[in-house]
Tab-separated table of N, CA and C in Angstrom:
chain	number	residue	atom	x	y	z
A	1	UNK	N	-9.485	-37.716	-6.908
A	1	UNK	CA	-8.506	-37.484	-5.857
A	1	UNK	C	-9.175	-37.658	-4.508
A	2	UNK	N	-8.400	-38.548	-3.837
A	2	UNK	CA	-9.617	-38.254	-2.161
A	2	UNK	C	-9.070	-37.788	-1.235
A	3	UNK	N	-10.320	-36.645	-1.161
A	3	UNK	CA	-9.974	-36.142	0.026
A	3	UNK	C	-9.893	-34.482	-0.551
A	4	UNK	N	-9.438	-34.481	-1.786
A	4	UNK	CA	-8.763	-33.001	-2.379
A	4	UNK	C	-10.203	-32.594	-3.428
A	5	UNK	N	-10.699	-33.381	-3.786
A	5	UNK	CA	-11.695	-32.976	-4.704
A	5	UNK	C	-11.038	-32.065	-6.207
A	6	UNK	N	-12.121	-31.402	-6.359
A	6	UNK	CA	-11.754	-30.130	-7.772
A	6	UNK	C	-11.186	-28.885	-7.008
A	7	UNK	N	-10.481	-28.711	-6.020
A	7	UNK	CA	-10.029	-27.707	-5.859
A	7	UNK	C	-8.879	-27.772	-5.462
A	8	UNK	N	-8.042	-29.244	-4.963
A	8	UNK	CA	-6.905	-29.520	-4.840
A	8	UNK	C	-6.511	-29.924	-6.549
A	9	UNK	N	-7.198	-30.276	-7.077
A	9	UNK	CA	-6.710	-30.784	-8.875
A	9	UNK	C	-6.859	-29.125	-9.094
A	10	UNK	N	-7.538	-28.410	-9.249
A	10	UNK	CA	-7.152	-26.728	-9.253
A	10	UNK	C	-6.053	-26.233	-8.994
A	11	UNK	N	-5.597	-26.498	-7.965
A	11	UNK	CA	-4.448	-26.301	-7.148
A	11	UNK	C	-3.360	-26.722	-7.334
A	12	UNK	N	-3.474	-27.650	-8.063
A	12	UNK	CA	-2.095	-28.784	-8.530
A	12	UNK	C	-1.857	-28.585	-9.669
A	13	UNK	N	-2.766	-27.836	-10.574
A	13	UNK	CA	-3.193	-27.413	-11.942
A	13	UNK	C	-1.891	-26.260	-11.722
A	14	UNK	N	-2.493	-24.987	-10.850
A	14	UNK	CA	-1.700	-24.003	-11.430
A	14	UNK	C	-0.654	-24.180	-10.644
A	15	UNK	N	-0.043	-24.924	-9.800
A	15	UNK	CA	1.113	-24.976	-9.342
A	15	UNK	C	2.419	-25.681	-10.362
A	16	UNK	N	1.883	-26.349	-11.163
A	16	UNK	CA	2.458	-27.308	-12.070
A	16	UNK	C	2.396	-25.759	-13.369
A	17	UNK	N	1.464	-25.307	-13.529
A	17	UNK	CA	1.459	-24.216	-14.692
A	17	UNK	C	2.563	-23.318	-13.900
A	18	UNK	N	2.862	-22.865	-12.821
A	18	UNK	CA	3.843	-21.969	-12.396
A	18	UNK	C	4.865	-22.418	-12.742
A	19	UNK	N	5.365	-23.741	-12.115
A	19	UNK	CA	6.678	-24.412	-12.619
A	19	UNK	C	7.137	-24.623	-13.603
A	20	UNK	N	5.869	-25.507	-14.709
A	20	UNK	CA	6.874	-25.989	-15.923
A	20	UNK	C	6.274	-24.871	-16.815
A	21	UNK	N	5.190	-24.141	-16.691
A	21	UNK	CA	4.627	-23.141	-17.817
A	21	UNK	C	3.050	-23.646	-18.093
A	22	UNK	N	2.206	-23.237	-18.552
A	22	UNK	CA	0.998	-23.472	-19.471
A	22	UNK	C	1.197	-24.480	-20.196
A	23	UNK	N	2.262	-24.757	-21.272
A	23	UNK	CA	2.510	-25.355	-22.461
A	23	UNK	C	3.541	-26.761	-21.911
A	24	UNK	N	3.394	-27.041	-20.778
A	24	UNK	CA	3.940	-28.306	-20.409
A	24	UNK	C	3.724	-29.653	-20.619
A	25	UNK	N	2.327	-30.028	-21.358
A	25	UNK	CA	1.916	-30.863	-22.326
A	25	UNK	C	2.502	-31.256	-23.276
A	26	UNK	N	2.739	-29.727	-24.466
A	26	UNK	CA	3.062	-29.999	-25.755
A	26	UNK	C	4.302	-30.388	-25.985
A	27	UNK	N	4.629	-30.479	-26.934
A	27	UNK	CA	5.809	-31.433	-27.303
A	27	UNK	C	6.754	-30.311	-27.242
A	28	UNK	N	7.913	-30.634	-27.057
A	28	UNK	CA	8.797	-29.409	-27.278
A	28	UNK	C	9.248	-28.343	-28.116
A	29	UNK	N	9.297	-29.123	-29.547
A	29	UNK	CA	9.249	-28.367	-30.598
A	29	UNK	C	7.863	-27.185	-30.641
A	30	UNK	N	6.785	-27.568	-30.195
A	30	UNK	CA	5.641	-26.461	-30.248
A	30	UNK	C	5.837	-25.317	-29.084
A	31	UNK	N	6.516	-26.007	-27.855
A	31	UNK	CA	6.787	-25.194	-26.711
A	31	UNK	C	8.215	-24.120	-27.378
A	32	UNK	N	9.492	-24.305	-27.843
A	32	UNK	CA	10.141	-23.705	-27.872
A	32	UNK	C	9.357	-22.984	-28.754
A	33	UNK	N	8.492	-23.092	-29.874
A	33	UNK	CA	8.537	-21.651	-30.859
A	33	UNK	C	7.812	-20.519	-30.391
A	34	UNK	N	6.691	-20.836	-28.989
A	34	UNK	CA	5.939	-19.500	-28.152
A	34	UNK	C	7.535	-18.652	-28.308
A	35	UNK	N	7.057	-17.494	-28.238
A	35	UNK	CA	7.656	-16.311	-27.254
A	35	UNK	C	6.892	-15.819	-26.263
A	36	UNK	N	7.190	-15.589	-25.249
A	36	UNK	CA	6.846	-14.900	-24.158
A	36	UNK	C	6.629	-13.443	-24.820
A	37	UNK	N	5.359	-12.750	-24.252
A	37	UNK	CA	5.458	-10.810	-24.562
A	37	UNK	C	4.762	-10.639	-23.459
A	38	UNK	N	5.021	-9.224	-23.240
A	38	UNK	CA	4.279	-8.429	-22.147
A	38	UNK	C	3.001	-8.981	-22.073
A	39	UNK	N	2.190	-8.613	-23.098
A	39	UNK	CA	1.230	-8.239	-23.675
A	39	UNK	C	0.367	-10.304	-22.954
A	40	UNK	N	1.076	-11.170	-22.839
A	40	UNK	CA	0.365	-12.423	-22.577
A	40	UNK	C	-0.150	-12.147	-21.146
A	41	UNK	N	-1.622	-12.697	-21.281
A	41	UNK	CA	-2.162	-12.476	-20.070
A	41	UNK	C	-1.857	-13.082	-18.361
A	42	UNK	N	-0.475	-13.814	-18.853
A	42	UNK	CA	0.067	-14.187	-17.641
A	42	UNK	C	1.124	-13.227	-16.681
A	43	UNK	N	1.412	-11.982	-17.441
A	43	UNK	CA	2.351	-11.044	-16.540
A	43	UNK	C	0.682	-9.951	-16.411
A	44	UNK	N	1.399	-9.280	-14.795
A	44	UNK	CA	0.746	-8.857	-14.562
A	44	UNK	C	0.760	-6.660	-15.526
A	45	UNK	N	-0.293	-6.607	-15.780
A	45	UNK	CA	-0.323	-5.168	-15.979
A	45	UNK	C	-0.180	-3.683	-15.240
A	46	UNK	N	0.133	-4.225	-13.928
A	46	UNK	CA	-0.067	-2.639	-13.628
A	46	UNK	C	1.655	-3.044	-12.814
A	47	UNK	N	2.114	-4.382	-12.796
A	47	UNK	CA	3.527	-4.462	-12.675
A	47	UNK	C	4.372	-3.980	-13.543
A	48	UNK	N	3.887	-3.702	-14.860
A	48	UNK	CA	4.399	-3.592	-16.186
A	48	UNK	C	4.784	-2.415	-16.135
A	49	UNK	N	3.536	-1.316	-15.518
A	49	UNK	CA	3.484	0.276	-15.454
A	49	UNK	C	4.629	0.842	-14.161
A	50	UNK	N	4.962	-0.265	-13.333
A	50	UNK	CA	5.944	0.333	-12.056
A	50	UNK	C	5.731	-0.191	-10.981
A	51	UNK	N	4.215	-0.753	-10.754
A	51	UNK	CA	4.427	-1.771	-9.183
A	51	UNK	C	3.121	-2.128	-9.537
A	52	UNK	N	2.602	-3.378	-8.540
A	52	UNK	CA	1.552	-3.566	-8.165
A	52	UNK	C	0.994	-3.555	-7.576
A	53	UNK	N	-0.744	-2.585	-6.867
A	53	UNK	CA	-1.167	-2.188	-6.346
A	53	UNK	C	-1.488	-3.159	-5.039
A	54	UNK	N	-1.345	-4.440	-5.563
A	54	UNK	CA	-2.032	-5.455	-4.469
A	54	UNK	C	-0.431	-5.319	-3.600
A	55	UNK	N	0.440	-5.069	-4.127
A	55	UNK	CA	1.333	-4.978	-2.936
A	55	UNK	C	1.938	-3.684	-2.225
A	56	UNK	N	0.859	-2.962	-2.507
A	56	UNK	CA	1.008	-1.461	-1.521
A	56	UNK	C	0.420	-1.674	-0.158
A	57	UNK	N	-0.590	-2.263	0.051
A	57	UNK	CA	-1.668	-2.396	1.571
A	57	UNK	C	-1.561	-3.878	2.351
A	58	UNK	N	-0.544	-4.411	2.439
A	58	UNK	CA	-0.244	-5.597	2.791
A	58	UNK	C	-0.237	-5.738	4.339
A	59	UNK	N	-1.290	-6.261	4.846
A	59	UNK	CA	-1.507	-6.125	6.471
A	59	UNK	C	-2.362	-4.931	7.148
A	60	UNK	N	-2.962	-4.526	6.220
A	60	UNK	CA	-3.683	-3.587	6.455
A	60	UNK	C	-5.185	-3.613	6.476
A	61	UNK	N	-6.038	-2.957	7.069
A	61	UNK	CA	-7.693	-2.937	6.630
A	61	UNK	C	-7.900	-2.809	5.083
A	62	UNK	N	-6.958	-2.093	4.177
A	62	UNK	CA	-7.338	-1.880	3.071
A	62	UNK	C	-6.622	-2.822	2.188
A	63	UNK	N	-6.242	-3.979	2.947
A	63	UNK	CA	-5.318	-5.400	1.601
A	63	UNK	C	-6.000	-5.115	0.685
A	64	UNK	N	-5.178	-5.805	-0.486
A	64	UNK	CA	-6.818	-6.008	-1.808
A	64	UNK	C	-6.311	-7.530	-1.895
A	65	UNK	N	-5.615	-8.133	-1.186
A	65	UNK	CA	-5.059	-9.846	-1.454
A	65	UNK	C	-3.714	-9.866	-2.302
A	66	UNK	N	-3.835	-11.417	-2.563
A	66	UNK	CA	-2.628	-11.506	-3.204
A	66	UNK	C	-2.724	-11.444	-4.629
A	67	UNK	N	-1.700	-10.707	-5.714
A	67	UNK	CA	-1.493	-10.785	-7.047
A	67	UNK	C	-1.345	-11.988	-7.730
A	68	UNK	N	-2.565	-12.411	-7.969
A	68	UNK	CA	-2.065	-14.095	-8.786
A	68	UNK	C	-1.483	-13.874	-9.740
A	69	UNK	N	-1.044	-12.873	-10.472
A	69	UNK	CA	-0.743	-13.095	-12.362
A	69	UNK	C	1.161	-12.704	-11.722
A	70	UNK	N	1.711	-12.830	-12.285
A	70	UNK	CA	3.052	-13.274	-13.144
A	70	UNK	C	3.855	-11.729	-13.016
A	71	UNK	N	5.094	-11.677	-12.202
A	71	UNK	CA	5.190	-10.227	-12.018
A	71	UNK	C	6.690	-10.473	-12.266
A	72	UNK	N	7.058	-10.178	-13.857
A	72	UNK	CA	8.704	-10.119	-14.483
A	72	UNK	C	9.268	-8.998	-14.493
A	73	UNK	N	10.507	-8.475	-14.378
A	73	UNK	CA	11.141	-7.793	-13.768
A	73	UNK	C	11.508	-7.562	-15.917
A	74	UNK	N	11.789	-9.045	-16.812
A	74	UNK	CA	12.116	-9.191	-18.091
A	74	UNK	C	11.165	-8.391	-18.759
A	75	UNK	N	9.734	-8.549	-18.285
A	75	UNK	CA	8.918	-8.166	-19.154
A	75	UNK	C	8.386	-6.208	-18.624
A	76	UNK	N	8.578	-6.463	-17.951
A	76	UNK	CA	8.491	-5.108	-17.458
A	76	UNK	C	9.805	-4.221	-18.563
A	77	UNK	N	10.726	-4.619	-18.350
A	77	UNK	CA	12.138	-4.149	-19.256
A	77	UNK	C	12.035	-4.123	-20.850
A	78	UNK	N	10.993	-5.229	-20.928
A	78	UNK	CA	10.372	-5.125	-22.242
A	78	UNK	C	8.992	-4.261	-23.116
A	79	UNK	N	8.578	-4.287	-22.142
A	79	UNK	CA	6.915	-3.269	-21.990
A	79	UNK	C	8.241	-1.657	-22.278
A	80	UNK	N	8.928	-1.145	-21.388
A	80	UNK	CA	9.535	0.302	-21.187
A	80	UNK	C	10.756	0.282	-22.175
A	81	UNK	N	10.690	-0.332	-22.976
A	81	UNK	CA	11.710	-0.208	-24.100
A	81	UNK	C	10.693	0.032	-25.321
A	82	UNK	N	9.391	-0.293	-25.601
A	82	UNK	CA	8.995	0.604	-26.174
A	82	UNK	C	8.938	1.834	-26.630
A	83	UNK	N	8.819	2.542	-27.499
A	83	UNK	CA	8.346	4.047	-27.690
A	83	UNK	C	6.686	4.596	-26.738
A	84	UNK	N	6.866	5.842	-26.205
A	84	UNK	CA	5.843	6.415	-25.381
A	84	UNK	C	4.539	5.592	-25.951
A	85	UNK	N	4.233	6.300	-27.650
A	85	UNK	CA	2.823	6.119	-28.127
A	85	UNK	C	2.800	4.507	-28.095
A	86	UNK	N	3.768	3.680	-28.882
A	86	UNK	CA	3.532	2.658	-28.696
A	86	UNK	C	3.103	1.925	-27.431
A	87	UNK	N	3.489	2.691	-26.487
A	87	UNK	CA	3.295	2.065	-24.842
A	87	UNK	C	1.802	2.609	-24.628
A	88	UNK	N	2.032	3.918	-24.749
A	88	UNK	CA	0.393	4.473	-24.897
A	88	UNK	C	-0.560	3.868	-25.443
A	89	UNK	N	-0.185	2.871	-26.536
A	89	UNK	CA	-1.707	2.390	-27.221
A	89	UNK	C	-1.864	0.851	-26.404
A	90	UNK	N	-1.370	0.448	-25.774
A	90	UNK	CA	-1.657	-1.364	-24.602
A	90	UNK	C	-2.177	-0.784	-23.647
A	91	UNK	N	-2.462	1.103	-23.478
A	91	UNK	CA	-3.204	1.413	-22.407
A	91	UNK	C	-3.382	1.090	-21.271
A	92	UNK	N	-2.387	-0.114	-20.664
A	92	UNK	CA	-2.009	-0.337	-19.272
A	92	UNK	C	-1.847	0.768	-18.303
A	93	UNK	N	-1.329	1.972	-18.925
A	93	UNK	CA	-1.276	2.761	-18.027
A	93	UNK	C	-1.994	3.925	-17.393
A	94	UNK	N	-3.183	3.450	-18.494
A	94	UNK	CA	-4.474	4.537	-18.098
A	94	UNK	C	-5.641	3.422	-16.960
A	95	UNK	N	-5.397	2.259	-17.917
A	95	UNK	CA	-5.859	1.131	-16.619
A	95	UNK	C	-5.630	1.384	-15.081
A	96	UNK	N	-4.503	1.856	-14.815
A	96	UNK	CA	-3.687	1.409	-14.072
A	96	UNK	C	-4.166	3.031	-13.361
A	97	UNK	N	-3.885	3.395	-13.526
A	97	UNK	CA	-4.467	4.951	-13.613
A	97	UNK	C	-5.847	5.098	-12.864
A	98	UNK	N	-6.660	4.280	-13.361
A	98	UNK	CA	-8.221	4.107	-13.147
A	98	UNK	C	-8.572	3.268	-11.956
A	99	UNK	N	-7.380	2.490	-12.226
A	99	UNK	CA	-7.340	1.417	-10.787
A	99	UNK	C	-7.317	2.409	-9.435
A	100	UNK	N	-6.291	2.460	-9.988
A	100	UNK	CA	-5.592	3.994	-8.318
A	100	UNK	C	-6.847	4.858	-8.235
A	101	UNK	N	-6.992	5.488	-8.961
A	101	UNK	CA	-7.968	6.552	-8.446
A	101	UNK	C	-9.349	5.666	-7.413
A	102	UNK	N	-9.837	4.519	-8.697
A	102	UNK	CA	-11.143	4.120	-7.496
A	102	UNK	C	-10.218	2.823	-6.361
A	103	UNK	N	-9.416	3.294	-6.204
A	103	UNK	CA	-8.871	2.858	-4.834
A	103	UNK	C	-9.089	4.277	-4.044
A	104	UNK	N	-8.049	5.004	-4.595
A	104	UNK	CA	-8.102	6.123	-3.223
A	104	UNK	C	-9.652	6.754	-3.418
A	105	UNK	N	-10.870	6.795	-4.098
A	105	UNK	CA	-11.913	6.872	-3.816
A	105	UNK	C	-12.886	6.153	-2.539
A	106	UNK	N	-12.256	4.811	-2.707
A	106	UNK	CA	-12.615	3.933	-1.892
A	106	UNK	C	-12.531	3.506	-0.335
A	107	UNK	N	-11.205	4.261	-0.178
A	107	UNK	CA	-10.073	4.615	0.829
A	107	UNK	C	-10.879	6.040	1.102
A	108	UNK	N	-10.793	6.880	0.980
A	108	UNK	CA	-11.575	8.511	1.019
A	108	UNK	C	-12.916	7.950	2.058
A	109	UNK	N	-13.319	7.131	1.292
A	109	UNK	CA	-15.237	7.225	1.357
A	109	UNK	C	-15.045	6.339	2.727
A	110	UNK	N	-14.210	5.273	3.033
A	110	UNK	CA	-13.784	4.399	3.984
A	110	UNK	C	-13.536	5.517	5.653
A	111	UNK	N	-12.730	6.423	4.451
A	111	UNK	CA	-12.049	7.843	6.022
A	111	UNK	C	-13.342	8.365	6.473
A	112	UNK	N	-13.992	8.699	5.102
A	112	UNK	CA	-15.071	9.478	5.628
A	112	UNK	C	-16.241	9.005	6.843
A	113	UNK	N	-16.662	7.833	6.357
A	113	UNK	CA	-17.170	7.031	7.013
A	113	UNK	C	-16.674	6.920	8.637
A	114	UNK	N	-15.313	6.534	9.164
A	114	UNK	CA	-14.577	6.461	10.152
A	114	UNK	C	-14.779	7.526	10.907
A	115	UNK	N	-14.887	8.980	10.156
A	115	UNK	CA	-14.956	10.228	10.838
A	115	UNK	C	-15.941	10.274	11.173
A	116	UNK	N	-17.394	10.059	10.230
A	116	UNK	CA	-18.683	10.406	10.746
A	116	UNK	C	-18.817	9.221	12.346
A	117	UNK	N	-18.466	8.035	11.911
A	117	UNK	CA	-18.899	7.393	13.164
A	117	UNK	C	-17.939	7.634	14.305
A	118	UNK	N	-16.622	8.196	14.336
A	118	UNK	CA	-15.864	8.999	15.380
A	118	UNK	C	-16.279	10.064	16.129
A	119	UNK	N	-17.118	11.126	14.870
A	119	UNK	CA	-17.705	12.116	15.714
A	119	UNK	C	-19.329	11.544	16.235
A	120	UNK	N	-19.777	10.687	16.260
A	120	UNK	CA	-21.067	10.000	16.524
A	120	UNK	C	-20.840	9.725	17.759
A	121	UNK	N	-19.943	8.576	17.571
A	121	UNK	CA	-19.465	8.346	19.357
A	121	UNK	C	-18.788	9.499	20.192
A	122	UNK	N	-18.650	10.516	19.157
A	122	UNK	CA	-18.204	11.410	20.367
A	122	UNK	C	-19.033	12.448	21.348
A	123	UNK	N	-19.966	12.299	20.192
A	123	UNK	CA	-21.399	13.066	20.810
A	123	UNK	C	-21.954	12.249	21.756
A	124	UNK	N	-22.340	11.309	21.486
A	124	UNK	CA	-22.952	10.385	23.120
A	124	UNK	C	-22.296	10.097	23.755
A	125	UNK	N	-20.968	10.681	24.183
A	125	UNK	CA	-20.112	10.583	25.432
A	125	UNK	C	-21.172	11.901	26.455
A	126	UNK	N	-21.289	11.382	27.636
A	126	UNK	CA	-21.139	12.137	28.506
A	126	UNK	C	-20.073	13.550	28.621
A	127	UNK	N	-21.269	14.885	29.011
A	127	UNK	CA	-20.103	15.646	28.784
A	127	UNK	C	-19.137	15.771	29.987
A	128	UNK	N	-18.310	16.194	29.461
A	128	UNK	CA	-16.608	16.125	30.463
A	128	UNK	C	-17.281	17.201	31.398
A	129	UNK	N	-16.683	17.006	32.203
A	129	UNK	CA	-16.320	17.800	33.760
A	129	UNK	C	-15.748	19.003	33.829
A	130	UNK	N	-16.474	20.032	34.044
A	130	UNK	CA	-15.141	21.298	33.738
A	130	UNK	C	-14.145	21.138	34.608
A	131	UNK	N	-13.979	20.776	36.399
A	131	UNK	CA	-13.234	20.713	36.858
A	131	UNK	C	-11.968	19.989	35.715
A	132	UNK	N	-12.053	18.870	35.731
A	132	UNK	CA	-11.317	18.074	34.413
A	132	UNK	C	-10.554	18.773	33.930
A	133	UNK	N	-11.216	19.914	33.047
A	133	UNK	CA	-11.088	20.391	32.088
A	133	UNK	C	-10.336	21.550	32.269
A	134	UNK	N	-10.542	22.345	33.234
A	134	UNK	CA	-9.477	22.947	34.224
A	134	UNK	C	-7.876	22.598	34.601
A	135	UNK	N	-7.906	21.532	35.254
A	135	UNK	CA	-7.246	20.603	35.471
A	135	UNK	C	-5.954	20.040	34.774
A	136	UNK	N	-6.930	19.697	33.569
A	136	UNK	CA	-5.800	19.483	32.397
A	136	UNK	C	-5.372	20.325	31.428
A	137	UNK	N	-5.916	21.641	31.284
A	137	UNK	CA	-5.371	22.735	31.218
A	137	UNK	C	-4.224	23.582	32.095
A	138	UNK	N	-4.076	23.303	33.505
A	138	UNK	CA	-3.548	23.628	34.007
A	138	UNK	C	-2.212	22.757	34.014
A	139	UNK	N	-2.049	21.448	33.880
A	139	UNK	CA	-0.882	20.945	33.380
A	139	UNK	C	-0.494	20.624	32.495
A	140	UNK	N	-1.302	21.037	31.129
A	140	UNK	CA	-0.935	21.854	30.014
A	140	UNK	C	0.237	22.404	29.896
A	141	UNK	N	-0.401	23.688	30.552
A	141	UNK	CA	0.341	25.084	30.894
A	141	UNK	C	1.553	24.709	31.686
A	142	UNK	N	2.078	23.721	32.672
A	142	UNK	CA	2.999	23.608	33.173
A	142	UNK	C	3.803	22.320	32.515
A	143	UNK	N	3.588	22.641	31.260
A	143	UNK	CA	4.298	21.223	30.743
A	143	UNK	C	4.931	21.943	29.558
A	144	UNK	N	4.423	22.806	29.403
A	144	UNK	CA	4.679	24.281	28.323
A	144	UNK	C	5.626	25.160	29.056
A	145	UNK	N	5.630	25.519	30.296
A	145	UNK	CA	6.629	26.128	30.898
A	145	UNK	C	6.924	25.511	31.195
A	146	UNK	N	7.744	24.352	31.564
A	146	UNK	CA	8.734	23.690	32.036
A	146	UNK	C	9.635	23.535	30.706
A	147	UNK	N	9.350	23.101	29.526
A	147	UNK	CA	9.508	22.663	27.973
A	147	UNK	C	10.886	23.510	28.009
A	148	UNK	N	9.678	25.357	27.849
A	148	UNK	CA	10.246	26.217	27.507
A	148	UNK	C	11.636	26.837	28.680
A	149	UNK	N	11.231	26.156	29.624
A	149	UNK	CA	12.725	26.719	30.425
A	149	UNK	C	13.821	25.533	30.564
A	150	UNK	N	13.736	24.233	30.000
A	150	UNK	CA	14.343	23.688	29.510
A	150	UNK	C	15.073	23.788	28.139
A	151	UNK	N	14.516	24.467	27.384
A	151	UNK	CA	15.028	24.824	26.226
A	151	UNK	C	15.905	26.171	26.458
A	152	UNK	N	15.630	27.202	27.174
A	152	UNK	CA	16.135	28.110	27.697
A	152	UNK	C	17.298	27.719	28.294
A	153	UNK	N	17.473	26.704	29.335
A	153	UNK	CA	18.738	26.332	30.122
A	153	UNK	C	19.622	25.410	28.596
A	154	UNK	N	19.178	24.810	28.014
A	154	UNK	CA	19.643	24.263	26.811
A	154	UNK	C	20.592	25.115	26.038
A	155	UNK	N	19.855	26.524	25.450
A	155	UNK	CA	20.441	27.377	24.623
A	155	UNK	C	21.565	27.869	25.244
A	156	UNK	N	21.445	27.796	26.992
A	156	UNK	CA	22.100	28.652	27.423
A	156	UNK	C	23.618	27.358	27.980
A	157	UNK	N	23.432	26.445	27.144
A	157	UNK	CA	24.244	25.151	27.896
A	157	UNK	C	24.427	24.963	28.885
A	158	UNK	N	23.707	25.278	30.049
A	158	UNK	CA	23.659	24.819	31.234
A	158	UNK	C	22.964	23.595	30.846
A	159	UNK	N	23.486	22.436	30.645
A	159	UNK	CA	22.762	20.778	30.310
A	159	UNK	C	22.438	20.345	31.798
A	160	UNK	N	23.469	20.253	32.657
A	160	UNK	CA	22.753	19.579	34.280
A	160	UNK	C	21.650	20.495	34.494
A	161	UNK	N	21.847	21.789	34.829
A	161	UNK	CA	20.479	22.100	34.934
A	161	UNK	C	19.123	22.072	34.577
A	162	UNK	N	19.188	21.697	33.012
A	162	UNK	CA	18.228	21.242	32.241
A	162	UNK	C	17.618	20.133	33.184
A	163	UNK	N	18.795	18.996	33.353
A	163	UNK	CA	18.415	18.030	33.305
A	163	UNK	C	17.418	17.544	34.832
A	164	UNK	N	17.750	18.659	35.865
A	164	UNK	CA	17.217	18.581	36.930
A	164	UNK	C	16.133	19.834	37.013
A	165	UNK	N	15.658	20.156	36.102
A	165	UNK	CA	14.554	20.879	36.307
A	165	UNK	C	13.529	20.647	36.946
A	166	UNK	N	13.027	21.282	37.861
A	166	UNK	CA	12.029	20.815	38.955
A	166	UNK	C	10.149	20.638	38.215
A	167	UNK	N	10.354	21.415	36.810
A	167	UNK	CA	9.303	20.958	36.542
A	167	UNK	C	8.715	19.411	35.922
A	168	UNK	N	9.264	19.126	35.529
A	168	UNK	CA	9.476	17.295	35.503
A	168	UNK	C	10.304	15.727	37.056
């Protein structure tokens, strides 16, 4: 191919496997007798269990990318028409299970991390100014009484007055 090499014939590979199937070669008679099951490694497994994880963090620091495998709405309907144990023994859902946890492990250790270097930079700040600190305490406090005598003229339905309160 020029120009595309082995990764556009890759590419053209599974785009053609999306469309006509895997078995788009064989003759038809060999293609109609497959059945499709959960269980083929082309639907995805933790879609099977209720969603897929790669599409919880989408645009986020924590993406995990896109879900390449096969996400049926049929086979999912087919996986949960099973019996519990029977579902219990394809163990997808302890997989799935195991997945999540060392995600939010991963996510945790990610926070943790964020915090230690939050409070890092917060220590080599220069310390604040008490005036400052005064300061913005003091309109604090008048942002708290004003609130509260707005809420006061509120209860008391005086609304224009609310609305012209001199502390704002």
């Amino acid at each position: 191919m020029p120009g595309g090499g082995a990764g556009a014939l890759k590419a053209t590979r599974q785009l053609l496997d999306e469309l006509l199937g895997k078995d788009r070669n064989k003759p038809l008679s060999e293609r109609n007798r497959r059945t499709t099951h959960f269980s083929d490694e082309d639907y995805c497994k933790y879609y099977l269990c209720g969603f897929c994880p790669y599409m919880l963090f989408t645009n986020t620091k924590s993406d995990l990318g896109v879900c390449n495998i096969k996400h049926s709405d049929a086979m999912r309907e087919q996986f949960n028409k099973l019996p519990d144990c029977d579902r219990a023994s394809y163990r997808y859902e302890d997989d799935m299970q195991d997945f999540l946890e060392g995600l939010v492990r991963e996510i945790e250790r990610k926070i943790s991390q964020r915090k230690r270097e939050s409070e890092a930079q917060l220590e080599a700040l220069p310390p604040t100014d008490p005036a400052l600190i005064a300061q913005k305490e003091a309109i604090e406090k008048e942002i708290e009484e004003g609130t509260e005598e707005m809420d006061r003229l509120n209860e008391e339905a005086r609304f224009e007055d609310a609305k012209v309160c001199p502390f704002f």
